[in-house]
Short mmCIF file of C-alpha atoms and ligand atoms in Angstrom, two decimals:
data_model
loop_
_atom_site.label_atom_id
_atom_site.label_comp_id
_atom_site.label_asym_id
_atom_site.label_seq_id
_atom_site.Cartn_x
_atom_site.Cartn_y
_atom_site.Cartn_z
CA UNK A 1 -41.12 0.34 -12.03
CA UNK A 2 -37.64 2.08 -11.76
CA UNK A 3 -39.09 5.54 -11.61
CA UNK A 4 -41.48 4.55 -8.87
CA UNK A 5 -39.03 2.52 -6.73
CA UNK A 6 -36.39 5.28 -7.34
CA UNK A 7 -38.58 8.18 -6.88
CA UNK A 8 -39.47 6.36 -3.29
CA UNK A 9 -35.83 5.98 -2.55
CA UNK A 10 -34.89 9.37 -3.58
CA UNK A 11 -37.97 10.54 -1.24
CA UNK A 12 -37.20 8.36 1.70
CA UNK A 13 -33.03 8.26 1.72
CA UNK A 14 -32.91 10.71 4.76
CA UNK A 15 -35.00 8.24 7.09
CA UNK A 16 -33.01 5.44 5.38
CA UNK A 17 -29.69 6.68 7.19
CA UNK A 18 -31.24 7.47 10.59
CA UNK A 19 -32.28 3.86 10.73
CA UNK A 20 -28.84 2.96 9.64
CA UNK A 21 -26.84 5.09 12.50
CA UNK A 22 -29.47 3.54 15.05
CA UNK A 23 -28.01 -0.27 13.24
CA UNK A 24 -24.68 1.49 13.82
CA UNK A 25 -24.50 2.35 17.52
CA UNK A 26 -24.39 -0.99 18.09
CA UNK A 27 -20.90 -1.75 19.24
CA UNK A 28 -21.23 -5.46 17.45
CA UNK A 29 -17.21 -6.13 17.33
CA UNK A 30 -17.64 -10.07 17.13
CA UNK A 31 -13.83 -10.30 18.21
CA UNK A 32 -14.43 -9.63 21.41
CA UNK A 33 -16.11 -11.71 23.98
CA UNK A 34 -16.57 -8.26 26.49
CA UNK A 35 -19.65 -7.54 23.27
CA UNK A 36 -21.16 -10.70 22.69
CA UNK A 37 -24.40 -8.97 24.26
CA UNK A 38 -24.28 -6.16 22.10
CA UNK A 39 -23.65 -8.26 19.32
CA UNK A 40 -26.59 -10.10 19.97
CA UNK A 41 -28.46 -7.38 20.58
CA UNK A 42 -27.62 -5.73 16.66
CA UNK A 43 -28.48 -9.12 15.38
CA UNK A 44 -32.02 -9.03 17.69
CA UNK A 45 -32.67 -5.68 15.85
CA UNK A 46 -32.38 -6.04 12.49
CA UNK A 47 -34.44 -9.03 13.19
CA UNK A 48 -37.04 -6.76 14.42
CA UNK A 49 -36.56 -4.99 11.35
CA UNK A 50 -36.98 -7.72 8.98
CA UNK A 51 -40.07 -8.49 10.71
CA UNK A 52 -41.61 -5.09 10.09
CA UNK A 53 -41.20 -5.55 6.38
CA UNK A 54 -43.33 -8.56 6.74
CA UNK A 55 -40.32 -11.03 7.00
CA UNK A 56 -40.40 -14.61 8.70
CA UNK A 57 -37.33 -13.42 10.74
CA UNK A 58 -35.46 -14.79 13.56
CA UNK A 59 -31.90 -15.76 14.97
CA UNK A 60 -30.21 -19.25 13.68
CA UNK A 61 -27.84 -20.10 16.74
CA UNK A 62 -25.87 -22.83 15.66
CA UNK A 63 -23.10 -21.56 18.26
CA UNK A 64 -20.69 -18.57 17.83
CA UNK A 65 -22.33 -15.50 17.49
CA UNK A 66 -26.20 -15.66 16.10
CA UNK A 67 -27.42 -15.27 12.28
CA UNK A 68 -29.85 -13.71 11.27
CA UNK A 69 -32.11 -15.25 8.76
CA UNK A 70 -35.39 -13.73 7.15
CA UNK A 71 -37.58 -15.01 4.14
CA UNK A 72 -40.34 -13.46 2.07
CA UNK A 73 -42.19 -14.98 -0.44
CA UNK A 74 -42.34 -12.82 -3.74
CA UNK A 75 -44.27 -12.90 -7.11
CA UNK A 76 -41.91 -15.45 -8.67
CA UNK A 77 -40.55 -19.06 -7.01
CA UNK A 78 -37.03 -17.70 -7.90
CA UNK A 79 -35.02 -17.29 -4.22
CA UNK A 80 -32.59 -14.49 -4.05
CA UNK A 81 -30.28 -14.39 -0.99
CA UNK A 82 -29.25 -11.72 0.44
CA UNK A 83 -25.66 -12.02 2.62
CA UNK A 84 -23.83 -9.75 4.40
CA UNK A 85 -22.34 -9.20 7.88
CA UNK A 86 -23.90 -7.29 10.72
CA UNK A 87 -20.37 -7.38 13.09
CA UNK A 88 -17.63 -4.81 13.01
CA UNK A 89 -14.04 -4.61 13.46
CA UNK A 90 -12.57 -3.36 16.52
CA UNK A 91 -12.75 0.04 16.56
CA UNK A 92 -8.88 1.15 18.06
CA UNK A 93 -7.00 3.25 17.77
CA UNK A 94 -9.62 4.97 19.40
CA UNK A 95 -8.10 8.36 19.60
CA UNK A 96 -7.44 8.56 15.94
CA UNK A 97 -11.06 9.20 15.22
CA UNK A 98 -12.64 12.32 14.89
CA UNK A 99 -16.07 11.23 16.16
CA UNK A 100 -16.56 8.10 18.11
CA UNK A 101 -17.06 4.89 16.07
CA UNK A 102 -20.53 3.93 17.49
CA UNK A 103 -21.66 7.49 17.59
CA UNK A 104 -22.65 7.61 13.80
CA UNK A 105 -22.24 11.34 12.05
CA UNK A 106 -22.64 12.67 9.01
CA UNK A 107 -20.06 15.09 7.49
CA UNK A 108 -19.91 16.74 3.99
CA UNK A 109 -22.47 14.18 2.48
CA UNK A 110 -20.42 10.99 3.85
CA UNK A 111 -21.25 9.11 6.92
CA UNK A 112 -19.00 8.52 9.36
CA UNK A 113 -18.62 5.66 12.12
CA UNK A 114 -17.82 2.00 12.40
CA UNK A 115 -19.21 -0.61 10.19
CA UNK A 116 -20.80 2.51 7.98
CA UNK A 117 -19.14 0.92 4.58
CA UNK A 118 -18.39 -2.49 5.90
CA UNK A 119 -20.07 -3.78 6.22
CA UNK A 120 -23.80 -2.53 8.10
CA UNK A 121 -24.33 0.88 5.13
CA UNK A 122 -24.10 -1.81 2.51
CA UNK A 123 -26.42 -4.09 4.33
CA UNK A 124 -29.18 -1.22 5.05
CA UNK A 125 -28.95 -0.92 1.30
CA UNK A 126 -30.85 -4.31 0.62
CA UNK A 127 -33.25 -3.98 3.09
CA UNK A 128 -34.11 -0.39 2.25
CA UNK A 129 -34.23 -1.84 -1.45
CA UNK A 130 -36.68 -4.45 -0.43
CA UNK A 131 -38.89 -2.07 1.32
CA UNK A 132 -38.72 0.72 -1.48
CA UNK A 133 -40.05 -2.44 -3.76
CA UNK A 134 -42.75 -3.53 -1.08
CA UNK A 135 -44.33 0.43 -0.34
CA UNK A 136 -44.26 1.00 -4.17
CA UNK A 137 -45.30 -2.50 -5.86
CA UNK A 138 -46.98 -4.66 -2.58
CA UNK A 139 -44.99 -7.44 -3.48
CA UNK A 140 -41.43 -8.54 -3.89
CA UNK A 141 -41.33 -9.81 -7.71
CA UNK A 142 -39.37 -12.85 -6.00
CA UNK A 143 -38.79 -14.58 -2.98
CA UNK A 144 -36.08 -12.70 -0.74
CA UNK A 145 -33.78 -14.96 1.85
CA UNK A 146 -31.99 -12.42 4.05
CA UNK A 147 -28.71 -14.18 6.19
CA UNK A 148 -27.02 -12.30 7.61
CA UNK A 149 -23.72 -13.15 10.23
CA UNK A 150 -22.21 -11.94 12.96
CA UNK A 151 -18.66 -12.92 12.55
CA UNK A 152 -17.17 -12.08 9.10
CA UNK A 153 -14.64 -9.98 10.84
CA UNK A 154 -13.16 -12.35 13.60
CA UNK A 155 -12.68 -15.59 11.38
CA UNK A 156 -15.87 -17.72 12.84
CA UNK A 157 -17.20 -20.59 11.32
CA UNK A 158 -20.97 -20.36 12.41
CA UNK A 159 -22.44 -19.46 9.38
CA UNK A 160 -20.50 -21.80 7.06
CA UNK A 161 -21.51 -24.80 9.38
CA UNK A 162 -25.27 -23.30 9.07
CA UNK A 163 -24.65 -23.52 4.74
CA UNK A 164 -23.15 -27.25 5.41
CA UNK A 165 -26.39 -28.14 7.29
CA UNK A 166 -29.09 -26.36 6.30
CA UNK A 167 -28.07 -26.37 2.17
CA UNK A 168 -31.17 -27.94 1.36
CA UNK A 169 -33.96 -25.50 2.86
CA UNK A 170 -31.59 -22.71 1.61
CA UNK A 171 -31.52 -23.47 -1.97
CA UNK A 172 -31.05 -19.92 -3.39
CA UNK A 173 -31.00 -19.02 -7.34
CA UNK A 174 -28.91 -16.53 -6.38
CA UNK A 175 -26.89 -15.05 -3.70
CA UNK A 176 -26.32 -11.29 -3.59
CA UNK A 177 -23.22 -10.00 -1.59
CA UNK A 178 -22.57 -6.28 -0.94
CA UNK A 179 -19.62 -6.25 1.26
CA UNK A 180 -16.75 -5.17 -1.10
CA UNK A 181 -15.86 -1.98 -3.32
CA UNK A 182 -16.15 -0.42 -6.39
CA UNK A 183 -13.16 0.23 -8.96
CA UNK A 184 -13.54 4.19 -7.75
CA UNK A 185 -16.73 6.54 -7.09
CA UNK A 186 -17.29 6.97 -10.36
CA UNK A 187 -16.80 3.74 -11.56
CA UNK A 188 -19.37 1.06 -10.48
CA UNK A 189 -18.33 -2.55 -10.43
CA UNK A 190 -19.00 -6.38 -9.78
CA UNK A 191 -16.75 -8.20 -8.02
CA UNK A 192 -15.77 -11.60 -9.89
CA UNK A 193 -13.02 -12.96 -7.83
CA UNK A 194 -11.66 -12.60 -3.76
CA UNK A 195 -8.66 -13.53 -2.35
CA UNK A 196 -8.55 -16.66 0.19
CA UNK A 197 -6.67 -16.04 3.55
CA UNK A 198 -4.44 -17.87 6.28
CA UNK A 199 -4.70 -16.18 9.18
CA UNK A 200 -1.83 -17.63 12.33
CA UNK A 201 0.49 -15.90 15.04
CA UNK A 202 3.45 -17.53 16.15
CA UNK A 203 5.07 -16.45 19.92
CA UNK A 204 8.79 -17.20 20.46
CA UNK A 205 9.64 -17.47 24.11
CA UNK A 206 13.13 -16.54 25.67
CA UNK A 207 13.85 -16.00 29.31
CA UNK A 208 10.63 -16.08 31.67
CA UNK A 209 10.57 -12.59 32.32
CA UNK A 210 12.40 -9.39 30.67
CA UNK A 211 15.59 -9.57 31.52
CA UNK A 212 18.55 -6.73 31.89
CA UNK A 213 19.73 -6.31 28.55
CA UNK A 214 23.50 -5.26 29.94
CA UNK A 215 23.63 -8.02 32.49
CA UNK A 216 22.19 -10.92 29.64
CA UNK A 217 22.75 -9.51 26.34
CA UNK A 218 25.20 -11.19 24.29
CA UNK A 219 24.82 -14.51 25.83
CA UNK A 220 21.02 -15.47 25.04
CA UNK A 221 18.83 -15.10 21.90
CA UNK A 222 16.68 -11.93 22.15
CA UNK A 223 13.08 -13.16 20.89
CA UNK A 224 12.50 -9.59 18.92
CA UNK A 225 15.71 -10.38 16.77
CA UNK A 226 14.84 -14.19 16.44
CA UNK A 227 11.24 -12.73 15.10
CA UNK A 228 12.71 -10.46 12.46
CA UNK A 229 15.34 -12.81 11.51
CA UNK A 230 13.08 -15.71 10.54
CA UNK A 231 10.49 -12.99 8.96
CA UNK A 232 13.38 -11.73 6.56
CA UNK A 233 13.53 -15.49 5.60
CA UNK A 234 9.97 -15.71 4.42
CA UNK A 235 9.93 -12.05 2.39
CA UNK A 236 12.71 -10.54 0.18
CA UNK A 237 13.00 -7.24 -0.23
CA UNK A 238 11.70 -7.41 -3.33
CA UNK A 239 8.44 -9.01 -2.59
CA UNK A 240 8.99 -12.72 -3.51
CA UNK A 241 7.81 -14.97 -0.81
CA UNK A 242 10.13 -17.12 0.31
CA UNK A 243 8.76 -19.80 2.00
CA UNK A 244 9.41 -23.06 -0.12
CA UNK A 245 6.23 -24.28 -2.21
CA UNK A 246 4.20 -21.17 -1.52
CA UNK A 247 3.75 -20.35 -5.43
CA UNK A 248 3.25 -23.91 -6.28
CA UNK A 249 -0.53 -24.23 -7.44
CA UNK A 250 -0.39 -19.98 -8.04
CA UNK A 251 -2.77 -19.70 -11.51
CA UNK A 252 -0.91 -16.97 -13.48
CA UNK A 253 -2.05 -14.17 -14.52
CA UNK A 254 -4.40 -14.66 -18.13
CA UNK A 255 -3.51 -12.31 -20.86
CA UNK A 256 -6.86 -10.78 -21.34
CA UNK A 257 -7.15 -10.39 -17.07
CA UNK A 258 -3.99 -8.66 -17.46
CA UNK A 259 -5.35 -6.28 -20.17
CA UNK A 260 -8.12 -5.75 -18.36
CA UNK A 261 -6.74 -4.38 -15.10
CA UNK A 262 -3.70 -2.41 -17.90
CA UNK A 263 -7.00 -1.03 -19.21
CA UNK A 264 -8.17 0.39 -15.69
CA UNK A 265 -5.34 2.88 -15.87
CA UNK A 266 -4.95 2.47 -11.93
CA UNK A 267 -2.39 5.43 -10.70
CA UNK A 268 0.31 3.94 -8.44
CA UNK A 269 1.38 7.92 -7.27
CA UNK A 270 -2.81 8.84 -6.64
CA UNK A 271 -2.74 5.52 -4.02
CA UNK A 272 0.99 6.83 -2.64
CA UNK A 273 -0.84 9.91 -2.07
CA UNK A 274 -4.22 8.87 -0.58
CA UNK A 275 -1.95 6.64 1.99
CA UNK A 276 0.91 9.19 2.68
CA UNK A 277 3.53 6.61 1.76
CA UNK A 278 6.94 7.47 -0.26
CA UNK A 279 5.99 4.79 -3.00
CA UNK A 280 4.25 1.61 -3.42
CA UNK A 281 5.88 -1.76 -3.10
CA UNK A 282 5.05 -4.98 -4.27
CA UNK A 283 6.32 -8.40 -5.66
CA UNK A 284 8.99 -7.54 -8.73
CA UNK A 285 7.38 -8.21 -12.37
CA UNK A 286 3.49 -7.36 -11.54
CA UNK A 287 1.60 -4.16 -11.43
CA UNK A 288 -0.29 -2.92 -8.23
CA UNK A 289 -3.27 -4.40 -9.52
CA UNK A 290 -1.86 -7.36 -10.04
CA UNK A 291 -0.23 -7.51 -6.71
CA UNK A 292 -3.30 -6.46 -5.23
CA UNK A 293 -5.99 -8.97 -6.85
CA UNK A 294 -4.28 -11.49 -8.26
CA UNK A 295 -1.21 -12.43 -6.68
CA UNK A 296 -0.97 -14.17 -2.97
CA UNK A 297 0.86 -12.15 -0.05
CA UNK A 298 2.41 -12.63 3.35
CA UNK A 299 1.84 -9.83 5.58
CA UNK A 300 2.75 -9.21 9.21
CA UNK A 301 -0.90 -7.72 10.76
CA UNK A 302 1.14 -6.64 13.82
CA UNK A 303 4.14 -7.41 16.08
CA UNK A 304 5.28 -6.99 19.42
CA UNK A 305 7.21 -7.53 22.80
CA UNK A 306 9.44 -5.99 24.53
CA UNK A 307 9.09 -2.40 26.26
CA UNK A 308 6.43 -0.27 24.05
CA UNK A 309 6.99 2.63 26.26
CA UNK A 310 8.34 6.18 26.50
CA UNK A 311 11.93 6.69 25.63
CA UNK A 312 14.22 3.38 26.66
CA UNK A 313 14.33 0.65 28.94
CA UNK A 314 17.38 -2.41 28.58
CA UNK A 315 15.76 -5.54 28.88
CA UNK A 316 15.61 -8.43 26.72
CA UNK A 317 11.96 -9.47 26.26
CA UNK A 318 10.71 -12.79 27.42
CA UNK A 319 8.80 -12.98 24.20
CA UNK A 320 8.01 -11.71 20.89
CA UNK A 321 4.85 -12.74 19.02
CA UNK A 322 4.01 -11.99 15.15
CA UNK A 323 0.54 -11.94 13.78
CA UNK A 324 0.56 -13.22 9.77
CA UNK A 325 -2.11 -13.29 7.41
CA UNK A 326 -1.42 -14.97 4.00
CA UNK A 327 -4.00 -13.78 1.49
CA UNK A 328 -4.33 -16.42 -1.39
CA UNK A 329 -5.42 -17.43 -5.04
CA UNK A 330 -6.21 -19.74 -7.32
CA UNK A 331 -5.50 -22.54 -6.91
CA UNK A 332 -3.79 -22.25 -3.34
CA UNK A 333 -5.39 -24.66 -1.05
CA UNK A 334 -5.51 -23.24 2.44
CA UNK A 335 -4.81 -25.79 4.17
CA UNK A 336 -1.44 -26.61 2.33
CA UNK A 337 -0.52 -22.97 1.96
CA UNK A 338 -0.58 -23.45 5.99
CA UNK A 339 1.36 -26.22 6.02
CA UNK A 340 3.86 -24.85 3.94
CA UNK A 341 4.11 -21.29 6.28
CA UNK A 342 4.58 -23.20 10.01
CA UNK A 343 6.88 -25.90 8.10
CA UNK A 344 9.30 -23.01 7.05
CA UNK A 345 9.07 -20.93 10.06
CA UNK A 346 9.52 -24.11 12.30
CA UNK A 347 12.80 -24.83 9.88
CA UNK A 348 14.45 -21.26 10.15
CA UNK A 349 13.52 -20.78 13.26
CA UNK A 350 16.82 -21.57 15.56
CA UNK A 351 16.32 -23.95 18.84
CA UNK A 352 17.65 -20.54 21.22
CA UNK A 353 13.94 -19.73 21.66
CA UNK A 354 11.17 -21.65 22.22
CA UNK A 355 8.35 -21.43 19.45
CA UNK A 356 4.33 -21.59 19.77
CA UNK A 357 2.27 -21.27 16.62
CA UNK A 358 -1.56 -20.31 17.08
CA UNK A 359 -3.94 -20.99 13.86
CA UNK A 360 -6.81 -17.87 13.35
CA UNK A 361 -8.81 -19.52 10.10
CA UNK A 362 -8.44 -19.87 6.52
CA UNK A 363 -10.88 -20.12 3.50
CA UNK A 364 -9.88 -20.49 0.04
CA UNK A 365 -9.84 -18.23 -3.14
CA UNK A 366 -13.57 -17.88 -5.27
CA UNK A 367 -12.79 -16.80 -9.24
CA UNK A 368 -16.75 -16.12 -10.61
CA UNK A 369 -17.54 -16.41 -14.56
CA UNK A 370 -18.17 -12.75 -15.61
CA UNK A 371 -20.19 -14.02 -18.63
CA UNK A 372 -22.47 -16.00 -16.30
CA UNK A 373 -26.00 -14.30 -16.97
CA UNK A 374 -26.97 -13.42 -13.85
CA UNK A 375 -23.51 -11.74 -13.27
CA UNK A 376 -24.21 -9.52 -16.45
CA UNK A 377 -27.80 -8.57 -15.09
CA UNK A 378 -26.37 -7.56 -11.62
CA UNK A 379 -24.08 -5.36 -14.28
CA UNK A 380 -26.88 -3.90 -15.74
CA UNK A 381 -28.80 -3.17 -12.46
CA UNK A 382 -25.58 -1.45 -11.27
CA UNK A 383 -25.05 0.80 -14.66
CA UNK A 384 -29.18 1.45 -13.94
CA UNK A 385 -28.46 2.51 -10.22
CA UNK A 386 -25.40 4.66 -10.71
CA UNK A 387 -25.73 6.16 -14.02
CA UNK A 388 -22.63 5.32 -14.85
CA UNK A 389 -20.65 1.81 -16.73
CA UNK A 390 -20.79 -0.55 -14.65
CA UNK A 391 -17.18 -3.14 -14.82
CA UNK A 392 -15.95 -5.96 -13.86
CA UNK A 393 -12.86 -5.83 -11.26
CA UNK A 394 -11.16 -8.27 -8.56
CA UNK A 395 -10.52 -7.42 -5.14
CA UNK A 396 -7.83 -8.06 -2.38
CA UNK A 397 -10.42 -9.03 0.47
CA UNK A 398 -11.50 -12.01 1.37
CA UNK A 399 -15.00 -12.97 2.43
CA UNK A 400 -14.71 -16.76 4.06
CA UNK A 401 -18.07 -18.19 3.80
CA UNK A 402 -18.21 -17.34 -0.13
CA UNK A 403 -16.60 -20.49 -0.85
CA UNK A 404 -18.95 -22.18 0.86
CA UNK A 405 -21.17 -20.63 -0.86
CA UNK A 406 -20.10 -21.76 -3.89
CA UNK A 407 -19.45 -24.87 -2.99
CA UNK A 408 -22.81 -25.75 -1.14
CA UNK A 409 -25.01 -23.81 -3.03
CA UNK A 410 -23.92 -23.98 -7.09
CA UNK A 411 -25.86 -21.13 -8.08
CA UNK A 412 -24.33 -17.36 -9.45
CA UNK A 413 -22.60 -15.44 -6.49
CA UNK A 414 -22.99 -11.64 -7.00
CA UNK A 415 -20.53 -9.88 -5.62
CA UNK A 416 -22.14 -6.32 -6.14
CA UNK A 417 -20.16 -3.90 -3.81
CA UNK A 418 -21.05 -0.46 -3.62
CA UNK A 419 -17.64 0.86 -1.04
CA UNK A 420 -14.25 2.31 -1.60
CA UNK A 421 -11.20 0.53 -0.26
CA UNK A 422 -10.81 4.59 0.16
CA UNK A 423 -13.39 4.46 2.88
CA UNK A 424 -10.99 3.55 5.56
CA UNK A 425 -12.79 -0.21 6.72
CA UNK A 426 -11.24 -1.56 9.40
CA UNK A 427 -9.58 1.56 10.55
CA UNK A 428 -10.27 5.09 11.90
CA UNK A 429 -12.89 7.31 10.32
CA UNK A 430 -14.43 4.50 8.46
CA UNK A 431 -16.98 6.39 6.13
CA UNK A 432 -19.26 5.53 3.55
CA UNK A 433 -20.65 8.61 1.00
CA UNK A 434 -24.46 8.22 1.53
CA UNK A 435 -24.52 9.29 -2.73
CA UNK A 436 -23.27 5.53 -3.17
CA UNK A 437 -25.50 4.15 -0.08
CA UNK A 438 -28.71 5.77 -2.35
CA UNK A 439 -27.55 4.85 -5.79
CA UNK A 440 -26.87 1.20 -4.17
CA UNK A 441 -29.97 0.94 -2.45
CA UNK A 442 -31.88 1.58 -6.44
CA UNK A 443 -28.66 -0.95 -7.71
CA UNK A 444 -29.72 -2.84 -5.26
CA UNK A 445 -33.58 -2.80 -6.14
CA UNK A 446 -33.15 -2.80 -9.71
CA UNK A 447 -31.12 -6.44 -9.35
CA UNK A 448 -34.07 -7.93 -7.82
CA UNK A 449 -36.10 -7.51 -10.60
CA UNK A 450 -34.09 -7.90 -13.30
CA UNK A 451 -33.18 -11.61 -11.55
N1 BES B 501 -15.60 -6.35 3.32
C1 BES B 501 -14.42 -7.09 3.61
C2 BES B 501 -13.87 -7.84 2.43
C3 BES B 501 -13.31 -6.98 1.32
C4 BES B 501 -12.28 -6.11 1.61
C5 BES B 501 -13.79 -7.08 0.07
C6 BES B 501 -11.76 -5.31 0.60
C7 BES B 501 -13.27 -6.30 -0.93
C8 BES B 501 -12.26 -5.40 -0.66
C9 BES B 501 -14.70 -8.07 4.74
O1 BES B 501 -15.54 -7.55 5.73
C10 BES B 501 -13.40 -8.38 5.42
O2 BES B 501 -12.79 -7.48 5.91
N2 BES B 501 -13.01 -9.64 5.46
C11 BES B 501 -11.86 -10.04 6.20
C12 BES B 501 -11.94 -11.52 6.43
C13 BES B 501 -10.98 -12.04 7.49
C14 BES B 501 -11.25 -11.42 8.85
C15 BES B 501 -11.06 -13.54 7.59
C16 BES B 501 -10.60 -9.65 5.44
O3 BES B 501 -10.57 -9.66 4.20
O4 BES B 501 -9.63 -9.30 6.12
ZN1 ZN B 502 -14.24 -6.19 6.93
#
């Protein structure tokens, strides 16, 4: 079949990414309520194109935003599902792009534009596999189970309450996942474990408005100080967290994981470069791979209050507020790893100011077998659709519902991404090369028959 399917990819790839930039004008940012329609609108589409390709499509509205979900039978009882996410991140800061984010445009071979590599490009890969498979063959050589949500990126729940409910007409042999990278463009990989997350803000409140700075300073708390002090209590310098019991269920590192990610050779002064930063930095005693895929963080996601404008202005702000995400691994329990955060910054945080802690989510770590057969034959697909070894890596993401995936489900999770954490998700100029969106959409074909 491969030459077939291929050759029909390789003939069809231009039409392929027109159909994707018409998936990506839709401005489906899930975060914010001021898109819901367009949102819904994305999710109506790709319905519509499900349906063309002789899909049982429709919406699943189980509140939040809607999911899509489309079956087709195939040759073979065997179900593979097919997730992914159809909703972007917000697209600021808007003036740091070079085209607009929902004005899709390719450049030098790479397409450029919001949710191009996360996650819509790697979506439009399955589908286009599926339909490469149906124009060549007539039949899909098993049944397909498309769902697809629309609110990876903001933290909703939808979808995982759909899995709770609805495990039993689900009942995949395999789920399929394209939403995460490979080791670099020329090396292909599967995914085998994600990071968990705790996502929370916390607001400390001074005086009800800003206040002169001359006339009060000295005699109150400032809110911005109060926020840095009690954040250089929960990071050291040298990248230990500090908040008590954090590390406590941590899994270390194994011996042959470490070997593994020694043997990747991954250059510390190439990623300095690619993110014009002096040096990397990370928790004392691991490598940056380490760090990255193995070893929990806390990281402020932004912070603020206080005057943000041109040159100076002496007040005190009436507040500060810190956004935090924890990312986590085995064996961290979210809910715990929680606990642990708000206990400590309650503790260190003095009684001068008043404090208000907001909880944004949390999902847990997923650590997949890579000798699990299915795993190897998504390998093999992947080695078939790139030309190139195909390996095994981790990755610092996190992708909520997986775990309840796993958990729901019990059958192989794929994790078969075809992006670059070099393709800028979640941030200006998101791109995705359209070499990798054609080699994944044959990866992606291969896998279902090899299944
Ligand atoms: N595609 C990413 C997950 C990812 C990132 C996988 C990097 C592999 C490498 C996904 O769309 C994502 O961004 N997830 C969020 C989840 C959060 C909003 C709960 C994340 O990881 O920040
Ligand atoms: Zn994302």
């Amino acid at each position: 079949m491969a030459d077939r399917v291929e050759a029909y990819i390789d003939q069809n790839w231009v039409r392929f990414v027109e159909e994707l930039k018409e998936f990506m004008r839709f401005p489906s940012v899930s975060a914010q309520r001021a898109h819901d329609k367009d949102t819904r609108a994305c999710a109506e589409w790709v319905v519509a194109q499900l349906k063309g390709l002789g899909f049982d499509a429709g919406l699943v509205d189980v509140g939040g935003q809607p999911i899509v979900r489309a079956l087709r039978k195939g040759k073979s009882k065997k179900r593979v599902m097919i997730y992914g996410h159809y909703d972007v991140q917000p697209e600021d800061p808007v003036t740091e792009w070079q085209t607009p984010p929902f004005e899709p445009t390719v450049r030098d071979g790479t397409l450029y534009g919001r949710g191009s590599t996360d996650d819509k490009g790697q979506v439009w890969t399955h589908v286009k596999a599926v339909e490469a498979i149906l124009k060549t063959e007539g039949e899909l050589p098993c049944e397909v189970l498309f769902l697809l949500e629309g609110e990876e990126e903001s933290g909703g729940d939808a979808l995982p309450r759909y899995v709770a409910q609805a495990k039993a007409d689900i009942k995949p042999d395999a789920i399929v996942i394209s939403d995460s990278t490979m080791y670099d463009a020329n090396t292909p990989a599967i995914t085998y474990g994600l990071r968990g997350i705790v996502a929370l803000e916390f607001i400390l409140r001074g005086p009800a408005a800003d206040v002169h700075s001359g006339a009060f300073g000295g005699g109150i708390a400032n809110p911005a100080m109060v926020a840095a002090q009690i954040l250089a209590q929960c990071v050291s310098p040298d990248g230990k967290i500090l908040v008590p019991g954090f590390y406590d269920d941590v899994v270390p590192l194994q011996d042959w994981e470490r070997e593994s990610f020694r043997k990747l050779n991954f250059n510390d002064e190439a990623m300095a470069k690619e993110l014009n930063i002096p040096r990397v930095h990370g928790e004392a005693g691991y490598s940056t791979l380490e760090r990255l895929w193995a070893r929990p963080t806390f990281e402020v996601n932004g912070i603020f209050g206080g005057y943000q404008g041109q040159r100076s202005k002496t007040i005190i702000p009436a507040s500060a507020t810190v956004k935090i995400t924890c990312r986590l691994v085995g064996n961290q329990d979210p809910a715990r790893v929680r606990k642990v955060v708000v206990d400590h910054i309650r503790n260190v945080c003095p009684n001068t100011v008043r404090l208000e802690i907001n909880d944004f989510g949390a999902s847990p770590p997923v650590l997949f077998d890579v000798n699990d057969p299915t795993i190897r034959a998504a390998q093999d697909a992947m080695r078939k659709g790139f030309g190139h070894d195909t390996t095994f890596i981790r990755c610092g993401g996190s992708i909520p519902v997986v775990s309840t995936f796993a958990e729901y489900l019990g059958c192989p999770v794929i994790l078969m991404g075809f992006g670059l954490d070099s393709d800028g998700p979640h941030g200006p100029n998101e791109h995705f090369s359209l070499d990798s969106f054609v080699k994944g959409t044959k990866s992606a074909a291969h896998l279902l028959r090899m299944i």
